[in-house]
Amino acid sequence: MNLRPTFGIFLIPTKERKGFHDLSNKGREVILFIQQIPVVIFLVLGLMGPCLVAQDTPIPPRVKFQALLKEYQGAASSGKVLTDQERLAFVGQAYIQRDKIASKFVDLALKHPGDPIALDALLQAIWQVNTTPWPVEIVGRNNSWLRAFSILVRDHLGSEKLGQACMRLSPGFRKEYETFLRTVMEKSPSKANRGQATIALGNFLANRKQRVEIIKTDPMQSTAFENLFGKEYLNGLLQREPIIADREVEAILKLAIRDYGHVKCEDGGTVGDLAKASLFALRSLGVGAKAPEIEGRDQDGLLTRLGDYRGKVVVLDFWSEY
Amino acid sequence: MKKWEGRPFAILGVNIVGHQPKELKAVMEKAMIPWRSFTDTGPIGRGPIATQWNFPATPTFYVLDGKGIIRYKWVGSPAERVMDSAIEKLVKETEGIGEPKH
């Protein structure tokens, strides 16, 4: 059954509920998406390149950082509706472009290790979190984020900005994200960082387990994940009992509540609140649980209740048109 | 969809973008989505329904049996045949039970 041709993975990590959908759609579904809704794509242009070439007078690290950031975020409309193939190519280009700039951020941090901008540059280098198995031959490979992680762990474990970076990683899939989150959780001298790393790790593991369950149903997605994230890693995950994975998530979430319940997160919520919501999902929104009632308005403004559908099999589809 | 017409089966959407009904109706007409969908007004992905269900990502699917028990949950799209056979199995099961007695 093809429910609707407008699916796209739109991962919303706890702290970053906006603006994540630009690069996080799943390729073969987006192809269908394009047939339905015109999408104007924005192309990243390397407009700032010339600014970085002039070396007559030393450019302060902050200025270099701002130029790179503008290049990273800078976008211009292509002014046209893209076809399926064009869109896929665009995503690949955008990934590769951003990866290249990420590499420059790491270089900047290495060149000015004592400057406060080094930390910002490193955090920017890990900003792009690949949540979707885009074909590796299109999005390419780049390990600048790995270099950024090792410098962050070496020089910045106590920085208060690290907690936010941890939260950003929770919808990712890479093995190294788990390693990084565990390192911050265990070794950061900052309680705020340890707390945010703990809830981020709990959510990362929960998200990853959900992904693995999907991969089990679909050889195509399995191959894509394998190519991007490594065969050995994926096989290890596929062989794990789901119940064991759930127990691990539960233990970490409980730890987050017990030890870091009052730690504030960037959006004003606490680690405890987030962990409780995730625990509720694990225990009460899993297979075998009774679905909570939903009461609300439908697209015609009519009051609608999920419970009114009792006696029928219901596919409940959380969706967005993006 | 058509496969289960006239059988105990329904699709219900929850649009997480936060539209008011009128806006959602326009979006759904454009995308030619024929079934009912809840609006979930509020910040994107953080409306009351999304919050209650600890919504992680689109697409997320829950398949409920005739008793309202969650029987399948997928974050992401499963292979089509997997979803089809899950629905078929539950629809048959529900038809076996017959209409719930009051």
Coordinates of N, CA and C in Angstrom, one line a residue, chain B residues 1 6-8 11 15 18 32 36 41-42 44 46-47 60 63 71 74 76 79 85 88 93:
Chain B
M1 N -5.1 1.2 -0.3 CA -6.3 1.8 0.2 C -7.6 1.0 -0.3
G6 N -14.6 -1.2 2.2 CA -15.8 -2.0 2.7 C -15.4 -3.0 3.8
R7 N -14.1 -3.0 4.2 CA -13.7 -3.9 5.3 C -13.4 -3.0 6.5
P8 N -13.2 -3.6 7.6 CA -13.0 -2.8 8.9 C -11.6 -2.2 8.9
I11 N -7.7 4.8 7.5 CA -6.4 5.6 7.7 C -6.8 6.9 8.3
N15 N -1.5 15.6 11.0 CA -0.5 16.5 10.3 C 0.2 17.3 11.4
G18 N 1.0 21.9 12.1 CA 0.4 23.0 12.9 C -0.6 23.8 12.2
M32 N -3.8 15.5 -2.9 CA -4.8 14.5 -3.2 C -4.9 13.4 -2.1
R36 N -9.2 11.3 6.4 CA -9.3 12.4 7.4 C -8.0 12.5 8.1
T41 N -2.5 21.9 16.0 CA -2.0 23.3 16.0 C -1.0 23.5 17.1
G42 N 0.0 24.3 16.7 CA 1.0 24.6 17.7 C 2.3 24.6 16.9
I44 N 5.6 23.5 14.9 CA 5.7 22.3 14.1 C 6.3 21.1 14.9
R46 N 5.3 20.0 17.5 CA 5.1 20.1 19.0 C 3.7 20.5 19.4
G47 N 2.7 20.2 18.6 CA 1.4 20.4 18.9 C 1.0 19.4 20.0
T60 N 5.8 8.6 10.8 CA 5.6 7.6 11.8 C 4.3 6.9 11.7
V63 N -0.1 1.1 13.7 CA -1.2 0.3 13.2 C -1.9 -0.3 14.4
R71 N -0.4 -2.5 17.4 CA 0.2 -3.8 17.0 C 1.4 -3.6 16.2
W74 N 6.1 2.0 13.2 CA 7.3 2.2 12.4 C 7.6 3.7 12.3
G76 N 9.6 5.9 10.1 CA 10.2 5.6 8.8 C 9.2 4.8 8.0
A79 N 8.9 -1.4 4.2 CA 8.7 -1.9 2.8 C 7.2 -2.1 2.6
S85 N 0.9 -6.6 4.4 CA 0.6 -7.9 5.0 C 0.2 -7.7 6.5
E88 N -3.4 -6.5 6.3 CA -4.3 -7.7 5.9 C -4.5 -8.6 7.1
E93 N -8.2 -10.6 11.1 CA -8.4 -10.9 12.5 C -9.7 -10.2 13.1

